[in-house]
CSV table of C-alpha atoms and ligand atoms in Angstrom, one decimal:
chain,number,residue,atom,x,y,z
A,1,UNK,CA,-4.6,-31.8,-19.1
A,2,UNK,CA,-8.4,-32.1,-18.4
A,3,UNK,CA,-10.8,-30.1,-20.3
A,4,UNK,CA,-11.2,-27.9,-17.7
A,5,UNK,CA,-7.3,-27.3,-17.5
A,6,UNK,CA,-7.5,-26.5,-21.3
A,7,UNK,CA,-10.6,-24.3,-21.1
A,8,UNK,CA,-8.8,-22.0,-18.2
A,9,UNK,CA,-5.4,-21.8,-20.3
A,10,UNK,CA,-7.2,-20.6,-23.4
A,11,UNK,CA,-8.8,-18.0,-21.4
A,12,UNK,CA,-5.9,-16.7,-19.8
A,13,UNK,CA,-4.2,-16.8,-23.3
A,14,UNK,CA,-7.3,-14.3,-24.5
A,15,UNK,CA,-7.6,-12.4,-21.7
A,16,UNK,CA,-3.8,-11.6,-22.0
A,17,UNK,CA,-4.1,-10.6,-25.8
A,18,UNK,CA,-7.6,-8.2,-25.0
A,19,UNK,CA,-6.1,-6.6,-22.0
A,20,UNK,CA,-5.5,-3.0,-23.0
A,21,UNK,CA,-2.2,-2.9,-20.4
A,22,UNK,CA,-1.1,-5.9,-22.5
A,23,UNK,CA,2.0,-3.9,-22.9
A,24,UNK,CA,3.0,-3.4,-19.7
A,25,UNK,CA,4.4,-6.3,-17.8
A,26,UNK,CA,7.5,-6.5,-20.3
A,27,UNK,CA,8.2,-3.1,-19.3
A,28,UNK,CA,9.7,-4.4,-15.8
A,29,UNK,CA,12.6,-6.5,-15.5
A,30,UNK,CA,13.0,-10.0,-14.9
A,31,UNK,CA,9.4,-10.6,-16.9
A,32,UNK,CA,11.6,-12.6,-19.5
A,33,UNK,CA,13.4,-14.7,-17.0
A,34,UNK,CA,12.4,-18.4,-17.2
A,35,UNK,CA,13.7,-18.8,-13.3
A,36,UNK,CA,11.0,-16.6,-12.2
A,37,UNK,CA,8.4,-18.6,-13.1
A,38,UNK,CA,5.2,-16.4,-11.7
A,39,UNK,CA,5.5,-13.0,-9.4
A,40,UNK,CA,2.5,-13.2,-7.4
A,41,UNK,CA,3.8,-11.0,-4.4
A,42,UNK,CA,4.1,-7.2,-6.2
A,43,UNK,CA,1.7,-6.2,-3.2
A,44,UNK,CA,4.8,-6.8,-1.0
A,45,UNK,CA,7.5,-5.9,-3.1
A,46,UNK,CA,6.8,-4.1,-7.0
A,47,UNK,CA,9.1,-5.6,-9.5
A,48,UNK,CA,11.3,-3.1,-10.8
A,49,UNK,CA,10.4,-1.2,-14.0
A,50,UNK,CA,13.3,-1.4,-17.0
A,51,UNK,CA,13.1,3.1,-17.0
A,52,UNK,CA,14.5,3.2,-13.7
A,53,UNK,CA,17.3,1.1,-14.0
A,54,UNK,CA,18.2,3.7,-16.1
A,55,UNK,CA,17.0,6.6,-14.5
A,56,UNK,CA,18.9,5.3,-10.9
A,57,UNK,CA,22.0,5.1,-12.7
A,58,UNK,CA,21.7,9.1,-14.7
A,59,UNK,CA,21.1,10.1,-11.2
A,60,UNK,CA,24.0,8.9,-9.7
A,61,UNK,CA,25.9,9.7,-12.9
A,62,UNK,CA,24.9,13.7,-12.9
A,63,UNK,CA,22.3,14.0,-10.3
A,64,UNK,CA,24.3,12.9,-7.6
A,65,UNK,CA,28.1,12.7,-9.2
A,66,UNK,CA,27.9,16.1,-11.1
A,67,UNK,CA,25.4,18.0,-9.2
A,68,UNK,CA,26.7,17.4,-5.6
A,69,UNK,CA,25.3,19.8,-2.9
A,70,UNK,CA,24.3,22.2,-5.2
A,71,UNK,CA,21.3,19.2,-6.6
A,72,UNK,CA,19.7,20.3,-2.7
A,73,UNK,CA,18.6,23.9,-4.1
A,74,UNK,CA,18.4,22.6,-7.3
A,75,UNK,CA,15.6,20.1,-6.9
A,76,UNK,CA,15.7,18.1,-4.2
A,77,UNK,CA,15.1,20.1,-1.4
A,78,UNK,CA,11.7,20.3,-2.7
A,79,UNK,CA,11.4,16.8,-4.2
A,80,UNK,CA,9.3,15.2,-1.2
A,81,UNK,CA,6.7,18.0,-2.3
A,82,UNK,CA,6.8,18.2,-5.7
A,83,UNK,CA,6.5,14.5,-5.9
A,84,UNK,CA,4.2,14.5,-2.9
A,85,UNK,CA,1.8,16.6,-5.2
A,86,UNK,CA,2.1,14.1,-8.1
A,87,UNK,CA,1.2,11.2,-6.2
A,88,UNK,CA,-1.8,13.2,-4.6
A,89,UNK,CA,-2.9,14.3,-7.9
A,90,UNK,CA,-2.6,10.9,-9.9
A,91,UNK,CA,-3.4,8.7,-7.2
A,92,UNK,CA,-4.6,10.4,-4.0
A,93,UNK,CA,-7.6,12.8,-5.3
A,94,UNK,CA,-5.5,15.1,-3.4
A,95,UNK,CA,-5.1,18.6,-3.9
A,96,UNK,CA,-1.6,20.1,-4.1
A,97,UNK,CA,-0.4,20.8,-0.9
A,98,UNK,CA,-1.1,17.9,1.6
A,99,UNK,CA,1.0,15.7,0.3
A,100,UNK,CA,5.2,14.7,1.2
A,101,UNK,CA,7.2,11.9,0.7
A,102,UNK,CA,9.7,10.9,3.2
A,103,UNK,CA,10.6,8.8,6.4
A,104,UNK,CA,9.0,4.7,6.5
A,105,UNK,CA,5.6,4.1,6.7
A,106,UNK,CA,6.0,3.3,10.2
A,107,UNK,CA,7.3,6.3,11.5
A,108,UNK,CA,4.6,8.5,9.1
A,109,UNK,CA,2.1,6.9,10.8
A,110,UNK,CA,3.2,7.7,14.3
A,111,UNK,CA,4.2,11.3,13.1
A,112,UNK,CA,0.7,11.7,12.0
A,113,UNK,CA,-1.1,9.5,14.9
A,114,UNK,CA,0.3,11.4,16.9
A,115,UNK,CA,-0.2,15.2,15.2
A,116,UNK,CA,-3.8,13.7,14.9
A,117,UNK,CA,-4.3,13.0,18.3
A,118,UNK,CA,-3.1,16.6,19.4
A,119,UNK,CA,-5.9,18.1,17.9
A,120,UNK,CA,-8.0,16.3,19.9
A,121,UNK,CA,-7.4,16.8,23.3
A,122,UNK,CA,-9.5,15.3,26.0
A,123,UNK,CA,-10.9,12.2,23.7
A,124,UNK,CA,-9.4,9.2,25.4
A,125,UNK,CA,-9.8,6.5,23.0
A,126,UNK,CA,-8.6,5.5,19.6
A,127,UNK,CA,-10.3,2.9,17.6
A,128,UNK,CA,-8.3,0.2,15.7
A,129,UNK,CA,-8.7,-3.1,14.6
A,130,UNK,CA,-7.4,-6.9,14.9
A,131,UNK,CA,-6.7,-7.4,11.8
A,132,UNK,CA,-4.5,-4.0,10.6
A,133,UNK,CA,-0.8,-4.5,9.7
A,134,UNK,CA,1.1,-5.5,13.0
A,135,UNK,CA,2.9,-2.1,12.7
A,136,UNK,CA,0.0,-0.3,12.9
A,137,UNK,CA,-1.0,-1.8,15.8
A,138,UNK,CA,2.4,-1.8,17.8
A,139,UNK,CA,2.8,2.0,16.8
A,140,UNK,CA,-0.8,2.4,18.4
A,141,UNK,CA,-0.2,0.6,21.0
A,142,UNK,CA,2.8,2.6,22.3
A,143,UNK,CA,0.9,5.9,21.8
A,144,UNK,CA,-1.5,5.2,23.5
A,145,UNK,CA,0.9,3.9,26.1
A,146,UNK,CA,3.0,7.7,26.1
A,147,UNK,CA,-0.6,9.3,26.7
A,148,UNK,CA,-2.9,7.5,28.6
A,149,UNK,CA,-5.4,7.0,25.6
A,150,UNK,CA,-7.7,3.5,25.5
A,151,UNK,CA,-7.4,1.2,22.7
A,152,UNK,CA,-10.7,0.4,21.2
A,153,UNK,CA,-10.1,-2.6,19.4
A,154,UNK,CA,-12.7,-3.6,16.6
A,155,UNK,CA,-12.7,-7.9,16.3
A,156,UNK,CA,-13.8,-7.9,11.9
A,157,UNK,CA,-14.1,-11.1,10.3
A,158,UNK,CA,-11.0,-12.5,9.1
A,159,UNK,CA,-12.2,-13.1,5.8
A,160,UNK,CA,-14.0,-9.4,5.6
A,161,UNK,CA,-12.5,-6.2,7.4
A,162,UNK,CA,-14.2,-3.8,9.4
A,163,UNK,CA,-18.0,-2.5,8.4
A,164,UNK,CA,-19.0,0.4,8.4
A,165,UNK,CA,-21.8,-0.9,10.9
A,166,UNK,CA,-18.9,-2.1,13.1
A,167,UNK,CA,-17.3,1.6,13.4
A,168,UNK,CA,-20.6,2.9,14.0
A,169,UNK,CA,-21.0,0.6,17.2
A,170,UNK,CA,-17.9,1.4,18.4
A,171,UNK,CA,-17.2,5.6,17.7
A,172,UNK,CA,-18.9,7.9,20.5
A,173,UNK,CA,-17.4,11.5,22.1
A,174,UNK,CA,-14.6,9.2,23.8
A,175,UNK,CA,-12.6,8.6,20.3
A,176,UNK,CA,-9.9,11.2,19.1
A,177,UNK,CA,-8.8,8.9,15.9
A,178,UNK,CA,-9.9,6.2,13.7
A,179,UNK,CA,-7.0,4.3,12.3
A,180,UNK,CA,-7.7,1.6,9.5
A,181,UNK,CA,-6.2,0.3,6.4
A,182,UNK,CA,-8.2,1.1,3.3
A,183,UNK,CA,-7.8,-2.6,1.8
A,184,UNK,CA,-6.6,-5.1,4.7
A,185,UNK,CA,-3.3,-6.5,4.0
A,186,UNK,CA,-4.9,-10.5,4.8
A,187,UNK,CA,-8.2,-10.4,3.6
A,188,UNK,CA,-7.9,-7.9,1.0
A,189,UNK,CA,-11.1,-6.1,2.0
A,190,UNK,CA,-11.9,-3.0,1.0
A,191,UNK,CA,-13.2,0.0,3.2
A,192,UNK,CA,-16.7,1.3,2.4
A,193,UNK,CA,-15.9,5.0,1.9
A,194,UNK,CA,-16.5,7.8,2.1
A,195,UNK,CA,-19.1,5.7,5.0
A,196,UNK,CA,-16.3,5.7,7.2
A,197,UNK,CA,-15.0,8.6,6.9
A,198,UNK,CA,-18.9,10.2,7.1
A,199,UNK,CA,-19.1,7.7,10.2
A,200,UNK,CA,-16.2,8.9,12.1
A,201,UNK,CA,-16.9,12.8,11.7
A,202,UNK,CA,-20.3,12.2,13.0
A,203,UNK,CA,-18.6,11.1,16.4
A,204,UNK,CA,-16.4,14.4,16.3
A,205,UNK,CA,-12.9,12.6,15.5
A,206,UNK,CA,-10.3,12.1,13.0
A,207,UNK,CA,-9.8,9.7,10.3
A,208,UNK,CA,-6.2,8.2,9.4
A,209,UNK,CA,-6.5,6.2,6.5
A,210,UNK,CA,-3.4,3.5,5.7
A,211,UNK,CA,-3.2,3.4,2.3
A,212,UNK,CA,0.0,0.7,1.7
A,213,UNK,CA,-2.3,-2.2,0.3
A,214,UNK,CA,-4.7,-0.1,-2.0
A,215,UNK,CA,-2.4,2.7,-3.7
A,216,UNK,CA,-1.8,2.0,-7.4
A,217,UNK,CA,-4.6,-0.6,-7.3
A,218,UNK,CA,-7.4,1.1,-6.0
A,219,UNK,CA,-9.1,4.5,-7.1
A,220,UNK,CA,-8.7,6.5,-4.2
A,221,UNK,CA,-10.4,10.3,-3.6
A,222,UNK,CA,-9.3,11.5,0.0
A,223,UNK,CA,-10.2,15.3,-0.3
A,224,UNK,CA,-13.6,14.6,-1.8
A,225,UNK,CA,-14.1,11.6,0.9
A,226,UNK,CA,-12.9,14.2,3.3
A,227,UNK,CA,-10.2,11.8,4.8
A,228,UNK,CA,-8.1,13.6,7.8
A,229,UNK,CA,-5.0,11.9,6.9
A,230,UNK,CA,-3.3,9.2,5.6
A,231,UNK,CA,-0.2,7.5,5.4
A,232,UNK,CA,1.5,4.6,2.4
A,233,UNK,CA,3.9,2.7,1.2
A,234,UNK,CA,5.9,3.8,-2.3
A,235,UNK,CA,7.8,-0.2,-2.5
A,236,UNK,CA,4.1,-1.8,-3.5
A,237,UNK,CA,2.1,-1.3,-6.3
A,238,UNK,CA,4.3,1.9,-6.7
A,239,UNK,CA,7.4,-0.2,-7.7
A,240,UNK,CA,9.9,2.3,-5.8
A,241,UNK,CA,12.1,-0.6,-4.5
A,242,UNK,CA,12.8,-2.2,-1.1
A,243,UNK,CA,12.2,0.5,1.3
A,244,UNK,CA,11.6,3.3,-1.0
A,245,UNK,CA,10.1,6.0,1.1
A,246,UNK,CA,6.6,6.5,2.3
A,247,UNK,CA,4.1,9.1,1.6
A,248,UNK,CA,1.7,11.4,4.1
A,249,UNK,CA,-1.1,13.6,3.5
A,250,UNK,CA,-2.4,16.4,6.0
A,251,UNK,CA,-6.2,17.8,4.6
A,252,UNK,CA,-5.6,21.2,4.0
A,253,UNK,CA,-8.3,22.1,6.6
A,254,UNK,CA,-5.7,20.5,9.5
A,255,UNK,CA,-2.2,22.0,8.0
A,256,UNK,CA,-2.5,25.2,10.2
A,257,UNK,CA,-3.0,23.5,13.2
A,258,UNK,CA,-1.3,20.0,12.7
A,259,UNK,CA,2.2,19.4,15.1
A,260,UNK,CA,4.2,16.7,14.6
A,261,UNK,CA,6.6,15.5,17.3
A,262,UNK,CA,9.3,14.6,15.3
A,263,UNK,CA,11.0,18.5,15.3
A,264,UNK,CA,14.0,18.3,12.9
A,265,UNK,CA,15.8,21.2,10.9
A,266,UNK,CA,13.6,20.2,7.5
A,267,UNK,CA,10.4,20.8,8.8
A,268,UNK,CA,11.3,24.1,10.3
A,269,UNK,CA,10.2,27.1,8.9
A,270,UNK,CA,13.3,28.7,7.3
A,271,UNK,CA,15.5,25.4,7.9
A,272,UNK,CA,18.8,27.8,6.5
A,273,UNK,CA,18.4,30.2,9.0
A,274,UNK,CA,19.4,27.5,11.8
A,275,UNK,CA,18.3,29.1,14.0
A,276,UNK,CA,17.3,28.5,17.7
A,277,UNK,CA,13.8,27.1,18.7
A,278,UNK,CA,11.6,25.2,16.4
A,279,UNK,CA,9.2,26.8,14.5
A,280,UNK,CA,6.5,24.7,12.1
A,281,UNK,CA,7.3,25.0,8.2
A,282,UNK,CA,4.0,26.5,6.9
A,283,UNK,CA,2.2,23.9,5.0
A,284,UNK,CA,2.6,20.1,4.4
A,285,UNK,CA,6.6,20.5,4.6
A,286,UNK,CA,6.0,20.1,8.7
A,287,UNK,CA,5.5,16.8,8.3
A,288,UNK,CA,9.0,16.1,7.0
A,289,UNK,CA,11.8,15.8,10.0
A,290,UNK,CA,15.4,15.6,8.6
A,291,UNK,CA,16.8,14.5,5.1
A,292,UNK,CA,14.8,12.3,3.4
A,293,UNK,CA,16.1,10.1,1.1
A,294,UNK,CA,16.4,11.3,-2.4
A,295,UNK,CA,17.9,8.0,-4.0
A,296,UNK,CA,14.5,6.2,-2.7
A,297,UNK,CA,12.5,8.6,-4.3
A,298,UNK,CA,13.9,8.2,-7.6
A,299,UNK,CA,12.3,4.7,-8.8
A,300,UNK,CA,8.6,5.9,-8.2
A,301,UNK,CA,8.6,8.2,-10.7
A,302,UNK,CA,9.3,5.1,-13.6
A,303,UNK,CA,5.5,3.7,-11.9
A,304,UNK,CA,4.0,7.1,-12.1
A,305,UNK,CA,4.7,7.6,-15.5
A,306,UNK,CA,2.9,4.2,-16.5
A,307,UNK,CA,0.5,5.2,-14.5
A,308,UNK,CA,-0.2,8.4,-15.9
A,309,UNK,CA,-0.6,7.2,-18.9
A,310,UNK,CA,-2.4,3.5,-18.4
A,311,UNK,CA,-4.8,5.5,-16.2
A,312,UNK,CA,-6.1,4.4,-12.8
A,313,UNK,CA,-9.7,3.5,-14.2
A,314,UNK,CA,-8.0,0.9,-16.1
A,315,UNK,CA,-5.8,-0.3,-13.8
A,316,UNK,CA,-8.7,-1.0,-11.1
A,317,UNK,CA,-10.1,-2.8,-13.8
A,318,UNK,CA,-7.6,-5.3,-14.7
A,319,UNK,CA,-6.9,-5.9,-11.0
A,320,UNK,CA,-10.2,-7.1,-10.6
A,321,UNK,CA,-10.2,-8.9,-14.0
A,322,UNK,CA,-6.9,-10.5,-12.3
A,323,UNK,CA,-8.8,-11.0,-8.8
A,324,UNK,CA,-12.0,-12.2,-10.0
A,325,UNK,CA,-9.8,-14.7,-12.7
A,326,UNK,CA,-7.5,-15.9,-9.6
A,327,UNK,CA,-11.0,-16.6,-7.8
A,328,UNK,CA,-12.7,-18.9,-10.4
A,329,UNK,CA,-8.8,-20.7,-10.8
A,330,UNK,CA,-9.4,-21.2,-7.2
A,331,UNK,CA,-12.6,-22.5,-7.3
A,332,UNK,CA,-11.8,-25.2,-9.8
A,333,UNK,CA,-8.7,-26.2,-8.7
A,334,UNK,CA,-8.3,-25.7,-5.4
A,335,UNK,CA,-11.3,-25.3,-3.0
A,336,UNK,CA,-11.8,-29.4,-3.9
A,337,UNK,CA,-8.9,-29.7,-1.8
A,338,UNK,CA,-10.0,-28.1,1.2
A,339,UNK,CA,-8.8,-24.9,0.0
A,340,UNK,CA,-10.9,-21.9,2.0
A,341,UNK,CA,-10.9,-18.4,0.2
A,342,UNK,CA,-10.3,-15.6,2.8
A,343,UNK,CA,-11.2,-12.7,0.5
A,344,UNK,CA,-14.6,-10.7,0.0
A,345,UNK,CA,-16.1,-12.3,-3.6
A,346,UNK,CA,-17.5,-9.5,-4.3
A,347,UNK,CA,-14.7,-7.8,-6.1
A,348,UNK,CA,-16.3,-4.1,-4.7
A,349,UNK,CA,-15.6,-4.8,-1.5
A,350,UNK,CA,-11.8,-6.2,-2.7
A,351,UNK,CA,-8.1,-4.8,-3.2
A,352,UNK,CA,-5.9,-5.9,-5.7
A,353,UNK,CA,-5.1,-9.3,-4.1
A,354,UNK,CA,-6.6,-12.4,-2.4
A,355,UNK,CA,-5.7,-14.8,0.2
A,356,UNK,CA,-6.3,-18.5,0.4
A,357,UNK,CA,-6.0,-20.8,3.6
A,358,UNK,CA,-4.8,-24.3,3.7
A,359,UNK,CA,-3.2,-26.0,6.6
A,360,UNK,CA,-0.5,-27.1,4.2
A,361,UNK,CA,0.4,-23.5,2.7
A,362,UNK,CA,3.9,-23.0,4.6
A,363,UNK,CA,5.5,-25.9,3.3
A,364,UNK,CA,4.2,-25.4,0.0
A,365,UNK,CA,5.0,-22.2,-0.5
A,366,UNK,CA,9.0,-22.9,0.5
A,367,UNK,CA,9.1,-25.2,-2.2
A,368,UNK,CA,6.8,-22.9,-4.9
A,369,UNK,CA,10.2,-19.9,-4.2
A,370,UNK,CA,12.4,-22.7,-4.9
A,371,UNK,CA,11.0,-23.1,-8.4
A,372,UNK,CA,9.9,-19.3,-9.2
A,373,UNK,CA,6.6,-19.8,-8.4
A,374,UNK,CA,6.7,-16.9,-5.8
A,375,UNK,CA,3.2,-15.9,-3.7
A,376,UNK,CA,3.6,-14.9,-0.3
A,377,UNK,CA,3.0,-16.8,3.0
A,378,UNK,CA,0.5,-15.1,5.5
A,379,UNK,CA,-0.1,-16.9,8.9
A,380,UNK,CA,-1.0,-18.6,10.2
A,381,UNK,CA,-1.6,-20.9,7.0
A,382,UNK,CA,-2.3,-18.1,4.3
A,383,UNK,CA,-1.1,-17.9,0.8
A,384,UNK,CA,-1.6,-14.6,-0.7
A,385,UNK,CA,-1.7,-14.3,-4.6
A,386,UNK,CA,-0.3,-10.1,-5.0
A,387,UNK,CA,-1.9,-9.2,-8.7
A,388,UNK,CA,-0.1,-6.2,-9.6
A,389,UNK,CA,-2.3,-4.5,-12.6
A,390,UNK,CA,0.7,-3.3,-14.1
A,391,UNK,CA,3.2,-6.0,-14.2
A,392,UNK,CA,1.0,-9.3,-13.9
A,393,UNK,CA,-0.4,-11.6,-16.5
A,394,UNK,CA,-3.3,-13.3,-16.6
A,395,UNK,CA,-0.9,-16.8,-17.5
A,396,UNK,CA,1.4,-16.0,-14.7
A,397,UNK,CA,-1.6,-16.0,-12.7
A,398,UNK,CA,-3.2,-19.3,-14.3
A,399,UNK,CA,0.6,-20.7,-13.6
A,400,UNK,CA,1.1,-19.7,-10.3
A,401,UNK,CA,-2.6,-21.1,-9.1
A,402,UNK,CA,-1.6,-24.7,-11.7
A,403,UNK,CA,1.5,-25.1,-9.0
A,404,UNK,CA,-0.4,-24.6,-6.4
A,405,UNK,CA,-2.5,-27.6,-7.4
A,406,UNK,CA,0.5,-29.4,-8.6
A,407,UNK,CA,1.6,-28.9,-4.9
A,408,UNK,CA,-1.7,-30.4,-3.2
A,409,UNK,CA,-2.0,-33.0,-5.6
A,410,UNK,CA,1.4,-34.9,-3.8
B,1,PLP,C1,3.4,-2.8,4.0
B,1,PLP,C2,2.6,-2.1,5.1
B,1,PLP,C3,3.2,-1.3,6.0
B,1,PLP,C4,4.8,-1.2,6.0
B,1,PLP,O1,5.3,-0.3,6.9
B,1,PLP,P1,6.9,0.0,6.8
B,1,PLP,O2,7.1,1.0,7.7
B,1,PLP,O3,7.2,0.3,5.4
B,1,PLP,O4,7.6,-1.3,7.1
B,1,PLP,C5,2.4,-0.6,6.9
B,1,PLP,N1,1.1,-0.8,6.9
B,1,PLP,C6,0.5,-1.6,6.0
B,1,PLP,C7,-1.0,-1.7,6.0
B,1,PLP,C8,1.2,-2.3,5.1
B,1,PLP,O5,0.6,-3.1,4.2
């Protein structure tokens, strides 16, 4: 080990013992499993927390195997709203009331998209960017397809995201809705709100936030930054599990108005009168379309708990503790090896992760999986190191960055 090497390990070893969430990480499962050597992908896919291992099974014990039908007007009829309101209130800066849980991302976003869009009728344009999640863009793309609307498509730097000067150029009376993700899933940049939001009310349209890559990493306040709507996933920082349902919030101001096209029973008002001819449910509850998936929504709660009590301020701090530690690894180890960093380094304008380039990544990172080392792979020769406040250590990062090295040393 070079000095270096040894300086690095000791600092990870005391920034592990000071952090106040010290406690956390063993709370998940699998963190004492010597095959998985370093997690650095919980911005993909949270590990699952040891609570809702047992929690999943009591509910299909007696939620589900005692409760039966009855569990519907028992609880979880109103479940995507009473948990809706708990994520707005811990996470979202929401106010109760604009917030449901239900349905993928995907389809929450077009539900919304196109609600949005509706209540701004003849506006022809809606402006997106390069560099937003592919399903944000397909989903876009086939809406504005239906109706005739231009795509305005914003070119950011790959290694930044889109600036508020860049929306500014682009906005005018032509744009219905602003779509963007409030940290880029590559880059990791972070939006510069409430700019944007102030930005894109200036031109007279909407503002749909995706909120996937930042919730449960990044302090978020969308009634206070006056965001329109906004969409994100639960299976991220949120720890829900592989395609745990999405969540969608409405502003309070729109709720009245707001039409979804999706027009199932759930969303109707009085859904138990089955009645003929579909009728809005007042409130957020018109955003939900049919059954939404209970057993999804159960995991979640194990991640808001820890929340709760952890506390986003320190949270956002350890993932930039994380970030910023990652960074200087990177520096050291790996930038002498052609390594480029395609994150912002200044950890205000970054999300809870960052991404690397090197022309060698996809090979590497097949061979990193094989031994537990497990970051993801990002085209077209990314590797992005996912630092999940809650469940990461500061030596799983300093080990997962080591192998890395090991890797471009052969
Ligand atoms: C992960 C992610 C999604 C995922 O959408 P699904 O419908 O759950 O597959 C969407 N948008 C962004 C920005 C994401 O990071």
């Amino acid at each position: 080990m070079t000095a270096t090497s040894a300086d690095f390990a000791l600092r990870a070893e005391s920034l592990d013992a000071a952090d106040p969430l010290r406690d956390y990480p063993a709370r998940f499962l699998g963190s004492d499993d010597p095959e998985i050597v370093a997690y650095l992908d919980g911005n993909s896919l949270g590990r699952p927390p040891r609570a809702s291992a047992e929690r999943i099974a009591a509910f299909v014990a007696d939620g589900w195997g005692r409760r039966l039908i009855r569990g519907w007007d028992e609880q979880w009829f109103d479940l995507p709203l009473t948990l809706g309101d708990r994520i707005g209130a811990l996470l979202l800066g929401a106010a109760s009331g604009q917030t449901t849980i239900g349905d993928s991302t995907s389809v929450l976003l077009y539900k919304l998209a196109r609600g949005a869009l509706a209540l701004r009728p003849g506006r022809t344009e809606i402006v997106l960017d390069r560099d937003n999640f592919p399903t944000d863009r397909y989903l876009l793309e086939s809406i504005a397809a239906d109706l005739g609307l231009t795509l305005r498509w914003l070119e950011p730097d790959s290694r930044g995201g889109v600036t508020a000067a860049d929306l500014a150029r682009v906005v005018s009376e032509r744009t219905a809705l602003v779509v963007l993700s409030h940290v880029a899933y590559r880059s990791a940049y972070l939006l510069d709100m409430p700019e944007i939001g102030a930005i894109t009310h200036e031109a007279g349209a909407l503002l749909l936030l995706d909120l996937c890559h930042s919730v449960g990493a990044v302090p978020i306040e969308l009634d206070s930054w006056a965001v329109d709507f906004a969409v994100g996933c639960t299976y991220k920082y949120l720890n829900g599990g592989p395609g745990s349902p999405a969540f969608g919030y409405v502003a309070a101001r729109h709720l009245d108005d707001f039409v979804q096209p999706i027009w199932g029973w759930m969303g109707r008002a009085e859904p138990f009168d089955m009645a003929q001819g579909y009728r809005p449910a007042p409130g957020i509850r018109r955003l939900i379309s049919g059954t939404p998936a209970i057993l999804g929504m159960i995991a979640v709660q194990d991640t808001l708990d820890m929340i709760e009590e952890a506390g986003m301020a320190a949270i956002r701090e350890k993932s930039v503790a994380l970030t910023e530690f990652a960074l200087d690894l990177v520096r050291a180890w790996l930038i002498p090896h052609g390594v480029v960093v395609s994150s912002p380094v200044d950890p205000a304008r970054r999300g809870g992760h960052i991404t690397i380039d090197h022309p060698r990544f996809r090979e590497i990172v097949e061979r990193l999986w094989q031994r537990g080392v497990i970051p993801d792979f990002r085209g077209p020769d990314g590797i992005r190191i996912g630092l999940s406040p809650l469940s990461t250590t500061f030596q799983e990062t300093l080990t997962g960055v080591a192998e890395i090295r090991r890797e471009l040393d052969h």
